[in-house]
């Protein structure tokens, strides 16, 4: 968030809701993530959340790829997203997962 840029009412509402419900904020919105950092509130990216769910096998790699396919289909990824794929969601290479990223 730029120094002269105010947080949007929606960003404030999201952060306040997470605080009131005592929940970790999950978002890929860069301004909202920065707002959470300013207030030292716990925040996760969606990829980090998916990795946490993958570790204890709450979800599997196919379900993660299905989510990623939809994000890509709707062009709902942001610029740092592809860089984080490698560290947030490791996996083996399989041709059917190419749209998820080269590492899946």
Tab-separated table of C-alpha atoms in Angstrom:
chain	number	residue	atom	x	y	z
A	1	UNK	CA	0.000	0.000	0.000
A	2	UNK	CA	1.495	3.318	-1.026
A	3	UNK	CA	2.138	5.887	1.666
A	4	UNK	CA	-0.503	8.294	0.346
A	5	UNK	CA	-3.024	5.580	-0.499
A	6	UNK	CA	-5.874	4.902	1.899
A	7	UNK	CA	-7.215	1.397	2.445
A	8	UNK	CA	-10.474	0.686	0.667
A	9	UNK	CA	-13.610	0.257	2.790
A	10	UNK	CA	-13.815	-3.357	1.577
A	11	UNK	CA	-10.226	-4.096	2.683
A	12	UNK	CA	-10.961	-2.632	6.114
A	13	UNK	CA	-14.157	-4.686	6.350
A	14	UNK	CA	-12.302	-7.890	5.437
A	15	UNK	CA	-9.586	-7.299	8.004
A	16	UNK	CA	-12.111	-6.314	10.696
A	17	UNK	CA	-14.192	-9.435	9.984
A	18	UNK	CA	-11.154	-11.700	10.267
A	19	UNK	CA	-10.242	-9.960	13.536
A	20	UNK	CA	-13.763	-10.264	14.984
A	21	UNK	CA	-13.972	-13.958	14.059
A	22	UNK	CA	-10.399	-14.576	15.281
A	23	UNK	CA	-9.455	-16.068	11.910
A	24	UNK	CA	-6.306	-15.901	9.827
A	25	UNK	CA	-6.929	-13.700	6.808
A	26	UNK	CA	-6.573	-15.556	3.487
A	27	UNK	CA	-6.143	-13.294	0.486
A	28	UNK	CA	-4.023	-12.638	-2.570
A	29	UNK	CA	-5.050	-8.992	-2.720
A	30	UNK	CA	-1.769	-7.116	-2.336
A	31	UNK	CA	-3.277	-4.006	-0.705
A	32	UNK	CA	-5.210	-6.111	1.805
A	33	UNK	CA	-2.109	-8.169	2.580
A	34	UNK	CA	-0.147	-4.957	3.215
A	35	UNK	CA	-2.922	-3.655	5.467
A	36	UNK	CA	-2.770	-6.873	7.505
A	37	UNK	CA	1.004	-6.521	7.823
A	38	UNK	CA	0.645	-2.907	9.011
A	39	UNK	CA	-1.669	-4.125	11.786
A	40	UNK	CA	0.494	-7.235	12.397
A	41	UNK	CA	-2.478	-9.471	11.654
A	42	UNK	CA	-1.838	-13.046	10.421
A	43	UNK	CA	-2.361	-13.407	6.680
A	44	UNK	CA	-1.903	-16.308	4.247
A	45	UNK	CA	-1.943	-16.428	0.467
A	46	UNK	CA	-4.342	-18.910	-1.094
A	47	UNK	CA	-1.381	-21.001	-2.257
A	48	UNK	CA	-0.013	-21.207	1.295
A	49	UNK	CA	-3.456	-22.246	2.526
A	50	UNK	CA	-3.663	-24.957	-0.130
A	51	UNK	CA	-0.215	-26.195	0.861
A	52	UNK	CA	-1.277	-26.392	4.513
A	53	UNK	CA	-4.305	-28.442	3.459
A	54	UNK	CA	-2.159	-30.685	1.241
A	55	UNK	CA	0.338	-31.545	3.981
A	56	UNK	CA	-2.093	-33.489	6.222
A	57	UNK	CA	-3.898	-34.766	3.101
A	58	UNK	CA	-7.100	-32.827	3.737
A	59	UNK	CA	-7.079	-32.195	-0.015
A	60	UNK	CA	-5.055	-33.777	-2.802
A	61	UNK	CA	-2.959	-32.348	-5.614
A	62	UNK	CA	-5.749	-32.872	-8.175
A	63	UNK	CA	-8.131	-30.735	-6.116
A	64	UNK	CA	-5.483	-28.032	-5.845
A	65	UNK	CA	-4.966	-28.110	-9.605
A	66	UNK	CA	-8.712	-27.885	-10.146
A	67	UNK	CA	-8.715	-24.652	-8.115
A	68	UNK	CA	-5.746	-23.335	-10.061
A	69	UNK	CA	-7.363	-24.229	-13.394
A	70	UNK	CA	-10.381	-22.109	-12.415
A	71	UNK	CA	-8.211	-19.173	-11.330
A	72	UNK	CA	-6.389	-19.337	-14.647
A	73	UNK	CA	-9.607	-19.765	-16.637
A	74	UNK	CA	-11.073	-16.628	-15.062
A	75	UNK	CA	-7.697	-14.856	-15.280
A	76	UNK	CA	-7.802	-14.409	-11.511
A	77	UNK	CA	-4.093	-14.650	-10.713
A	78	UNK	CA	-1.807	-11.780	-9.827
A	79	UNK	CA	1.755	-11.054	-10.918
A	80	UNK	CA	3.717	-12.604	-8.011
A	81	UNK	CA	1.495	-15.704	-8.115
A	82	UNK	CA	3.554	-17.713	-10.608
A	83	UNK	CA	6.807	-16.996	-8.746
A	84	UNK	CA	5.278	-18.343	-5.543
A	85	UNK	CA	3.969	-21.557	-7.137
A	86	UNK	CA	7.387	-23.176	-6.819
A	87	UNK	CA	7.770	-22.628	-3.078
A	88	UNK	CA	4.128	-22.755	-1.974
A	89	UNK	CA	2.847	-25.853	-3.807
A	90	UNK	CA	5.618	-28.347	-4.565
A	91	UNK	CA	4.715	-31.461	-6.482
A	92	UNK	CA	5.777	-33.811	-9.170
A	93	UNK	CA	5.533	-32.997	-12.848
A	94	UNK	CA	2.641	-34.531	-14.694
A	95	UNK	CA	1.516	-33.435	-18.167
A	96	UNK	CA	-2.121	-32.990	-17.133
A	97	UNK	CA	-1.060	-30.406	-14.527
A	98	UNK	CA	0.846	-28.134	-16.928
A	99	UNK	CA	-1.710	-25.347	-16.506
A	100	UNK	CA	-1.031	-25.397	-12.756
A	101	UNK	CA	2.603	-24.523	-13.281
A	102	UNK	CA	5.694	-26.377	-14.364
A	103	UNK	CA	6.280	-27.871	-10.935
A	104	UNK	CA	2.943	-29.657	-10.617
